[in-house]
PDB file of C-alpha atoms in Angstrom:
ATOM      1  CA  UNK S 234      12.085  11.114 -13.644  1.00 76.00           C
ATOM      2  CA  UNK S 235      14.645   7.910 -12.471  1.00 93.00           C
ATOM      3  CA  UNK S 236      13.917   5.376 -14.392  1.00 96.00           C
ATOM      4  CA  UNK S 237      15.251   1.625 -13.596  1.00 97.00           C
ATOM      5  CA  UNK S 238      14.790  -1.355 -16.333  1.00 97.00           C
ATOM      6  CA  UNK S 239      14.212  -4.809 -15.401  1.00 97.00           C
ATOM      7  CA  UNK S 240      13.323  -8.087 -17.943  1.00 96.00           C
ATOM      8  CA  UNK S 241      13.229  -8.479 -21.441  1.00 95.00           C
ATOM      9  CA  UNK S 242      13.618  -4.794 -23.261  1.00 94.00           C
ATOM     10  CA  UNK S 243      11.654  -6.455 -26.506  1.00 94.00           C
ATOM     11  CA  UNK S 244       8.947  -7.408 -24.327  1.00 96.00           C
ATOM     12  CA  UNK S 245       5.582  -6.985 -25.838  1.00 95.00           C
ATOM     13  CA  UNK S 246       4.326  -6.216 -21.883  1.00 97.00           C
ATOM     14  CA  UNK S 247       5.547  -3.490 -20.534  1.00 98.00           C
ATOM     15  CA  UNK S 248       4.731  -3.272 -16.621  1.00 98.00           C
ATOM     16  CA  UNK S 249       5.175   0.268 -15.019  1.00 98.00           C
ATOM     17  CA  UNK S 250       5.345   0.881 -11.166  1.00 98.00           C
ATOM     18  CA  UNK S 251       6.071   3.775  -8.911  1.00 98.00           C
ATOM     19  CA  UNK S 252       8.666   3.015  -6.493  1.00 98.00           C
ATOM     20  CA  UNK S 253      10.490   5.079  -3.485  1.00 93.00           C
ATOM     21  CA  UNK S 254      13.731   3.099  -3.586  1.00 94.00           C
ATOM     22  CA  UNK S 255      14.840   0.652  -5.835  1.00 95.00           C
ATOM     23  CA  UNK S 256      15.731  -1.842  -3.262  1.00 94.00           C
ATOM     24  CA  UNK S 257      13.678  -5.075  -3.908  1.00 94.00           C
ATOM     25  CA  UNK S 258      12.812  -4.303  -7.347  1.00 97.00           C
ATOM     26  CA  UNK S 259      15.443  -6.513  -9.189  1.00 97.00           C
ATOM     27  CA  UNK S 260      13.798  -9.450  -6.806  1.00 97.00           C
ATOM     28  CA  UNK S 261      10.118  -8.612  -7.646  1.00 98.00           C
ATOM     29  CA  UNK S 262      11.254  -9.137 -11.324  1.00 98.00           C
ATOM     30  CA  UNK S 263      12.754 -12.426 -10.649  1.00 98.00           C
ATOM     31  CA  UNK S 264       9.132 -13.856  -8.615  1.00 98.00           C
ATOM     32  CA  UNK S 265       7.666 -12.380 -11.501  1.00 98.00           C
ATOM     33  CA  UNK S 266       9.738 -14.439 -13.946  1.00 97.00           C
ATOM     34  CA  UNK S 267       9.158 -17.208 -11.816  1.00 97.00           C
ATOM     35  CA  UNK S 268       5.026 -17.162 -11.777  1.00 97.00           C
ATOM     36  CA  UNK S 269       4.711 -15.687 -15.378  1.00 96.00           C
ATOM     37  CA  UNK S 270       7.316 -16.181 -17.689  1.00 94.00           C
ATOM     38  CA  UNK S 271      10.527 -13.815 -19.048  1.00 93.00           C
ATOM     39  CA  UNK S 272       7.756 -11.964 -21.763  1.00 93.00           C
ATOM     40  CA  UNK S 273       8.070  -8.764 -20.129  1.00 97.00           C
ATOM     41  CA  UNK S 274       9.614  -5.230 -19.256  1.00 98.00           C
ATOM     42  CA  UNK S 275       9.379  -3.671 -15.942  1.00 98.00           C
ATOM     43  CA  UNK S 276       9.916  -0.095 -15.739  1.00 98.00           C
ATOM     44  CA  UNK S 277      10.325   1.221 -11.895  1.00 98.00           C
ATOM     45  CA  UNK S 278       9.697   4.821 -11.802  1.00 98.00           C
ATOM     46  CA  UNK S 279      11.328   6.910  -8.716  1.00 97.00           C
ATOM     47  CA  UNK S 280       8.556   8.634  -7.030  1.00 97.00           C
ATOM     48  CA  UNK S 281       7.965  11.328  -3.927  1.00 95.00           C
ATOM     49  CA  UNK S 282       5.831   8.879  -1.994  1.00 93.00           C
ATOM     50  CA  UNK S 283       3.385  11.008  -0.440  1.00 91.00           C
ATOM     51  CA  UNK S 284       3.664  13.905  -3.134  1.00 95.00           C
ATOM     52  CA  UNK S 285       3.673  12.297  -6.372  1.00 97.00           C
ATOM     53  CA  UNK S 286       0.802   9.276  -5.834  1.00 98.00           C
ATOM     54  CA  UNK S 287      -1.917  11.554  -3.817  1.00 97.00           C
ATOM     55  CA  UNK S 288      -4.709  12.493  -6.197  1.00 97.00           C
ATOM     56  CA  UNK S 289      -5.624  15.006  -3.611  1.00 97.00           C
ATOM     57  CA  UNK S 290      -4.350  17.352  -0.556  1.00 95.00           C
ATOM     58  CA  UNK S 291      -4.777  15.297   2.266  1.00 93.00           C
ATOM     59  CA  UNK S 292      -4.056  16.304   6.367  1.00 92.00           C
ATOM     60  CA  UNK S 293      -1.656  13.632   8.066  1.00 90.00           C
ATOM     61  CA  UNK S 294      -3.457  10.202   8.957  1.00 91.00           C
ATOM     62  CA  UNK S 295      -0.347   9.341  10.841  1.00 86.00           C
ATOM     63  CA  UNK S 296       2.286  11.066  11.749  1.00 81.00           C
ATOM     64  CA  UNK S 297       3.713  14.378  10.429  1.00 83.00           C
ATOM     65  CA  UNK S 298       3.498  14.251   6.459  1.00 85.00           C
ATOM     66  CA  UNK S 299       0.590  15.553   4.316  1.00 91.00           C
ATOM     67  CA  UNK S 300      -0.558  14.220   1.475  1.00 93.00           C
ATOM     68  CA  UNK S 301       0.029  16.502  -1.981  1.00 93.00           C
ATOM     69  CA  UNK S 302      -1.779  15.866  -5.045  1.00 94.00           C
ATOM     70  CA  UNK S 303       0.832  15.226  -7.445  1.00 97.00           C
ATOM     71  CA  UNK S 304      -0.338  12.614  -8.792  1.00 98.00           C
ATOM     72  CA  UNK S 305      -2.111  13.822 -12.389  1.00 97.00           C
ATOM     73  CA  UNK S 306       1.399  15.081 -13.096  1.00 97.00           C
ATOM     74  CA  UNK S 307       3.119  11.959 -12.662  1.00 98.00           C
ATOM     75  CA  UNK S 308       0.460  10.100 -14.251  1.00 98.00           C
ATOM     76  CA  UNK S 309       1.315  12.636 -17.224  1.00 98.00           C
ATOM     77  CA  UNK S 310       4.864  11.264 -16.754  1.00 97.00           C
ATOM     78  CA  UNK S 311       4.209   8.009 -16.993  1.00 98.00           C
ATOM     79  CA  UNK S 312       1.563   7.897 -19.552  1.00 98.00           C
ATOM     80  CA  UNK S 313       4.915   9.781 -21.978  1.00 97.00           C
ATOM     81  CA  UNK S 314       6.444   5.408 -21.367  1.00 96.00           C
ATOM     82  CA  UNK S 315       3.067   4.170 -22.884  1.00 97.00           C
ATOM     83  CA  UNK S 316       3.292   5.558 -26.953  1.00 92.00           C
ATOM     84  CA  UNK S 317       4.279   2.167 -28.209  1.00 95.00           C
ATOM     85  CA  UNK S 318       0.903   0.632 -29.972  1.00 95.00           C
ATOM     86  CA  UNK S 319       2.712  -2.354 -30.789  1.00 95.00           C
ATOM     87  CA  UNK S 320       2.837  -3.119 -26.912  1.00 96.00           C
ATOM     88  CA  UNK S 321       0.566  -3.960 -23.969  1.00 97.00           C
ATOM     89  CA  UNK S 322       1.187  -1.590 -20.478  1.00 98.00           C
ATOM     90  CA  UNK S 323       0.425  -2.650 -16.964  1.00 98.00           C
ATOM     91  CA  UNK S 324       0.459  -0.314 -14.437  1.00 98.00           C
ATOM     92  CA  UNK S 325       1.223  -1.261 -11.021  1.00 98.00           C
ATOM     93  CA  UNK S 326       1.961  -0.307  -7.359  1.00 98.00           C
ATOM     94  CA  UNK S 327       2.171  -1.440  -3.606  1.00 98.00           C
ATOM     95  CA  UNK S 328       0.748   0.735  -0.915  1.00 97.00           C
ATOM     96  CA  UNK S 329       0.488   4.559  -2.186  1.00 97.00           C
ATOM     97  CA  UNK S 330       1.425   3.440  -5.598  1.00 98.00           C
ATOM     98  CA  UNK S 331      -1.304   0.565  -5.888  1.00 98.00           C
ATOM     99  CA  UNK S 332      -4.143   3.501  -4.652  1.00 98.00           C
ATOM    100  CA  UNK S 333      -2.311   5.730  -7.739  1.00 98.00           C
ATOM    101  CA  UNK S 334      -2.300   2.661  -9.732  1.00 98.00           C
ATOM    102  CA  UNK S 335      -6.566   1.929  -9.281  1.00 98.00           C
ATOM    103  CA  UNK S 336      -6.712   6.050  -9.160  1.00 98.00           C
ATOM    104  CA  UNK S 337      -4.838   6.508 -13.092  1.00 98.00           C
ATOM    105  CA  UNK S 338      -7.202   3.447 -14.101  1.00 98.00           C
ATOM    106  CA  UNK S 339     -10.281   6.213 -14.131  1.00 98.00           C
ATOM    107  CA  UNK S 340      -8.410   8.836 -15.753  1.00 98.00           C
ATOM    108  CA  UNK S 341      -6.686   6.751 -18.646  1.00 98.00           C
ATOM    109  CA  UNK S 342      -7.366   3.640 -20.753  1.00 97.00           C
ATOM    110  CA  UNK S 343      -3.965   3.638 -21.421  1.00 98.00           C
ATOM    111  CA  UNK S 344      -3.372   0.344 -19.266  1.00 98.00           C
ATOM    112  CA  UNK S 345      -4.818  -3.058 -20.023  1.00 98.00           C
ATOM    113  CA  UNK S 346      -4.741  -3.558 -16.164  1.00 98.00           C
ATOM    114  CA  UNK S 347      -3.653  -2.490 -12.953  1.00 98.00           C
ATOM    115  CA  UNK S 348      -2.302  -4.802 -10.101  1.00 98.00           C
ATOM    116  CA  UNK S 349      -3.096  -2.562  -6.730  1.00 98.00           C
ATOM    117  CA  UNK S 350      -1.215  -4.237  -4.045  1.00 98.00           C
ATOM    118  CA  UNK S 351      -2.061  -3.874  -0.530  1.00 98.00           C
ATOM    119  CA  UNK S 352      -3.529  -0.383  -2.006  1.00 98.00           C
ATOM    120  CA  UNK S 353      -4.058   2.512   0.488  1.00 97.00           C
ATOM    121  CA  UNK S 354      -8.061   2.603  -0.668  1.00 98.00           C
ATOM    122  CA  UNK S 355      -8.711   3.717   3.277  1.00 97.00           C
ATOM    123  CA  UNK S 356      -7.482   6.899   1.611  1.00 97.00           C
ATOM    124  CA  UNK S 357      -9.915  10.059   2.256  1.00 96.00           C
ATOM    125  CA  UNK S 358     -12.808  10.598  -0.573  1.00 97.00           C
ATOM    126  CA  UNK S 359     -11.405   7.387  -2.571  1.00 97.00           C
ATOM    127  CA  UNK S 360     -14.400   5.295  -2.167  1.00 97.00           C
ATOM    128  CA  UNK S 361     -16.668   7.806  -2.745  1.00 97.00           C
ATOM    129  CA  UNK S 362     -14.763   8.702  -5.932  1.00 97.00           C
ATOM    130  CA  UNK S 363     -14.944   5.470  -7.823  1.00 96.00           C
ATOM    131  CA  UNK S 364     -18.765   5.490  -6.610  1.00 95.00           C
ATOM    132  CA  UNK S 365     -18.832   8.791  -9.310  1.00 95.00           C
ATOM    133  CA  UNK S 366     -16.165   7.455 -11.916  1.00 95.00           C
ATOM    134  CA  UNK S 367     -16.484   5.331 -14.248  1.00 93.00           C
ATOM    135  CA  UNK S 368     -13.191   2.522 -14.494  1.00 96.00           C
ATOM    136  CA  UNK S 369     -11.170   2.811 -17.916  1.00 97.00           C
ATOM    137  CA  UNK S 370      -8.917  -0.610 -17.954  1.00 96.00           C
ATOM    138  CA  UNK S 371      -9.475  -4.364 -18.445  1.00 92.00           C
ATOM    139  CA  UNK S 372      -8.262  -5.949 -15.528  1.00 97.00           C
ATOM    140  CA  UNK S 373      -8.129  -5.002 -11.948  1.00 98.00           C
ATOM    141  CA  UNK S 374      -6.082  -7.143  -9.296  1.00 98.00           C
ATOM    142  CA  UNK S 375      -6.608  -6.328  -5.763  1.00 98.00           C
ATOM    143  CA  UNK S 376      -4.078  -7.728  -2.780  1.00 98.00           C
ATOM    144  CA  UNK S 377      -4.672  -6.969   1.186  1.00 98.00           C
ATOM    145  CA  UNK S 378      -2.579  -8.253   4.114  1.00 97.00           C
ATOM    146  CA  UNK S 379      -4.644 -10.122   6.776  1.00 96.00           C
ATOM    147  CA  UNK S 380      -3.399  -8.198   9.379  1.00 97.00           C
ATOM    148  CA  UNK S 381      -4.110  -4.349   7.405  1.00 96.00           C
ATOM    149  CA  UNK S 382      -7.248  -3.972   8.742  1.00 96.00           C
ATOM    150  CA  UNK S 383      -6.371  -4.523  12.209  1.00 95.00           C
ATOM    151  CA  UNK S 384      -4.295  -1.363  12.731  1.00 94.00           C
ATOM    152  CA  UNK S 385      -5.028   1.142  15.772  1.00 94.00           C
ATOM    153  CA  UNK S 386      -5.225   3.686  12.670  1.00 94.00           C
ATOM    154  CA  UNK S 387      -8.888   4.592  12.473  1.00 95.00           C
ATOM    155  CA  UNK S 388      -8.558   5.403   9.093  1.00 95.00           C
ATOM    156  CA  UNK S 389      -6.402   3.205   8.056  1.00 96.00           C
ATOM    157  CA  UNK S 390      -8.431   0.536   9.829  1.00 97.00           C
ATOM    158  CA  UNK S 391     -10.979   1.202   7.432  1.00 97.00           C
ATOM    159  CA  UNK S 392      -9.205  -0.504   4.337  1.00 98.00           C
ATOM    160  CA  UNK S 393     -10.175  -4.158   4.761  1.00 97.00           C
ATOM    161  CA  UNK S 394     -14.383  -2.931   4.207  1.00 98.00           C
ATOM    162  CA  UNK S 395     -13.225  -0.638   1.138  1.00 98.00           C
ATOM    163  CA  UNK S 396     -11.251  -3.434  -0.724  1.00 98.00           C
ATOM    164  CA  UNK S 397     -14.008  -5.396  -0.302  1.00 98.00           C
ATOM    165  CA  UNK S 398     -16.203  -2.981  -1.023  1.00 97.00           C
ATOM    166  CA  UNK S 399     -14.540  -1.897  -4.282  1.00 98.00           C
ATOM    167  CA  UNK S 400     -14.201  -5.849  -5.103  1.00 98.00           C
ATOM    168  CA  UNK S 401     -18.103  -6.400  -5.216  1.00 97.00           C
ATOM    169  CA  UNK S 402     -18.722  -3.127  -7.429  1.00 95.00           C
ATOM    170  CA  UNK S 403     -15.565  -4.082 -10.118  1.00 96.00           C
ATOM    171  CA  UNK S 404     -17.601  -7.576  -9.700  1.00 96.00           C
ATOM    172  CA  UNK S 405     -20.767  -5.885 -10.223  1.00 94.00           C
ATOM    173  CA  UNK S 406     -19.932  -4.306 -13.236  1.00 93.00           C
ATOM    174  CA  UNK S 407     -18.613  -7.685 -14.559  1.00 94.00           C
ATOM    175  CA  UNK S 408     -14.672  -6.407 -14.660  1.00 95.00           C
ATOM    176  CA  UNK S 409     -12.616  -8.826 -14.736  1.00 96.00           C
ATOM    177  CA  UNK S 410     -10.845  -8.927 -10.828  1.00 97.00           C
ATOM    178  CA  UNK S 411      -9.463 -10.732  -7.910  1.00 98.00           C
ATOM    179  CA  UNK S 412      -9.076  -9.977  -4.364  1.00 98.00           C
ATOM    180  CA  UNK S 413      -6.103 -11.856  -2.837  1.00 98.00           C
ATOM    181  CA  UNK S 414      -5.939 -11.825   1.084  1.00 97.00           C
ATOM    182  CA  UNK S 415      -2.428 -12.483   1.954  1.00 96.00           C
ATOM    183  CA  UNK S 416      -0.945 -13.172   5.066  1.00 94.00           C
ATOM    184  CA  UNK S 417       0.454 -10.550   7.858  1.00 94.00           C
ATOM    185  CA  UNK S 418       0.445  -6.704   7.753  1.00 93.00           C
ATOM    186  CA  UNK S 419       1.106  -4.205   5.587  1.00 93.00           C
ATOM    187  CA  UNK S 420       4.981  -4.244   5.387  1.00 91.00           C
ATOM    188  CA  UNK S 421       5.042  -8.312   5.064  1.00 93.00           C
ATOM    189  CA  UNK S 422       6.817  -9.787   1.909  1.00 95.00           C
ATOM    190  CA  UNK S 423       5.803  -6.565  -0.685  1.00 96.00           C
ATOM    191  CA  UNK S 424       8.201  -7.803  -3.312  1.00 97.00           C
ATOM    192  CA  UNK S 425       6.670 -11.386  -3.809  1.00 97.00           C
ATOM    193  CA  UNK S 426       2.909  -9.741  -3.135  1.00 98.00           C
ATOM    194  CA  UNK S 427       3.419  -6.825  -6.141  1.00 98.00           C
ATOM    195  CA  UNK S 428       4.924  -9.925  -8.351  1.00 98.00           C
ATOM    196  CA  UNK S 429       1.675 -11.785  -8.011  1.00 98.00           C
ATOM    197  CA  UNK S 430      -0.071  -8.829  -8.696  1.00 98.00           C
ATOM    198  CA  UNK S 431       1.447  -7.944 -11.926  1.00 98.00           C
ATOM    199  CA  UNK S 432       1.820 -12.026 -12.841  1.00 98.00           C
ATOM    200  CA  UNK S 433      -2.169 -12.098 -12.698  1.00 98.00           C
ATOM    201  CA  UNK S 434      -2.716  -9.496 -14.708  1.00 98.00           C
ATOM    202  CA  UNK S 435      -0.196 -10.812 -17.245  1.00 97.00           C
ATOM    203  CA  UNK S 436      -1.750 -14.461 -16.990  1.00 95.00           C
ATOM    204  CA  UNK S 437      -5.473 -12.730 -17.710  1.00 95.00           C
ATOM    205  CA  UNK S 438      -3.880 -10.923 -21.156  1.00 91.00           C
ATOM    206  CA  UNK S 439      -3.513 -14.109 -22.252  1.00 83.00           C
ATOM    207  CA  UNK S 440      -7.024 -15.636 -21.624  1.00 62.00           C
TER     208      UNK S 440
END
């Protein structure tokens, strides 16, 4: 497992995402400086992207490439970078990794919050698996493009009524959230969108 270290290595927040490529990451770090201060380490763990996040086999939705279900193992990876009591672990993603992010948030209270950015909830049997499960973490942050739900995807189409879906129930069961519509699709600006993901749930540790 590839590990790349950005911030302050005494941190006492340590924020954890699963990336593809590192490209953009040392930029995310700086936003997140900017918004929320230099009080924190960001770990970016290399990932297979449709392998290592999926909690589940899934057919193609577009495209050629299936879904594995990888991701309890890596979840077992990265849980191995949270034994430090002394500190406070965020877990975060964008895409695949923010639906991995919400998805390790019912398996583990390891994480006093998750920042799911522009998270792939549209993803087959997710809704109707945090109907069943019960959320483990503190904080949830939810981000969605203005444009996601417009896609010619029919499944994919489907993310902008699950967000908000999954918004009202976190609401419902008074866990502290926000849903942030940004602007544009799916691929706009996911280095300063993840930042103000993980700079809300950093902001809320402190409230």
């Amino acid at each position: 497992m590839q590990i790349h270290e950005f911030g302050n290595p005494d941190a006492s927040i340590v924020l954890i995402e699963p990336i593809h490529t590192v490209d953009g990451m040392a930029h995310e770090a700086e936003i997140i400086r900017e918004l929320a201060g230099d009080r924190f380490l960001l770990r970016a763990v290399n990932v297979d992207w449709f392998r290592d996040l999926s909690p589940w086999t899934v057919p193609p939705v577009s495209g050629n490439m299936a879904f594995g279900n990888g991701a309890r193992e890596t979840l077992e990876r990265i849980l191995e970078l949270t034994g430090d009591p002394e500190k406070k672990f965020i877990l975060g993603g964008y895409s695949m990794g923010g639906l991995f992010a919400l998805w390790a948030a019912y398996q583990t209270d390891a994480f006093a919050g998750v920042a799911a950015v522009s998270p792939s909830v549209w993803f087959p049997g997710f809704a109707e698996y945090t109907v069943s499960n019960c959320l483990r973490t503190g904080r949830v942050y939810l981000s969605l493009g203005s444009r996601e739900e417009k896609t010619r995807n029919p499944v994919m189409a489907t993310v902008g009524d699950r967000i908000r879906e999954l918004y009202a129930r976190l609401q419902a069961q008074s866990i502290p959230c926000r849903l942030e519509w940004n602007e544009g699709n799916h691929f706009m600006d996911p280095d300063r969108r993840t930042a103000k993901g993980f700079a809300w749930v950093m902001k809320e540790l402190n409230t």
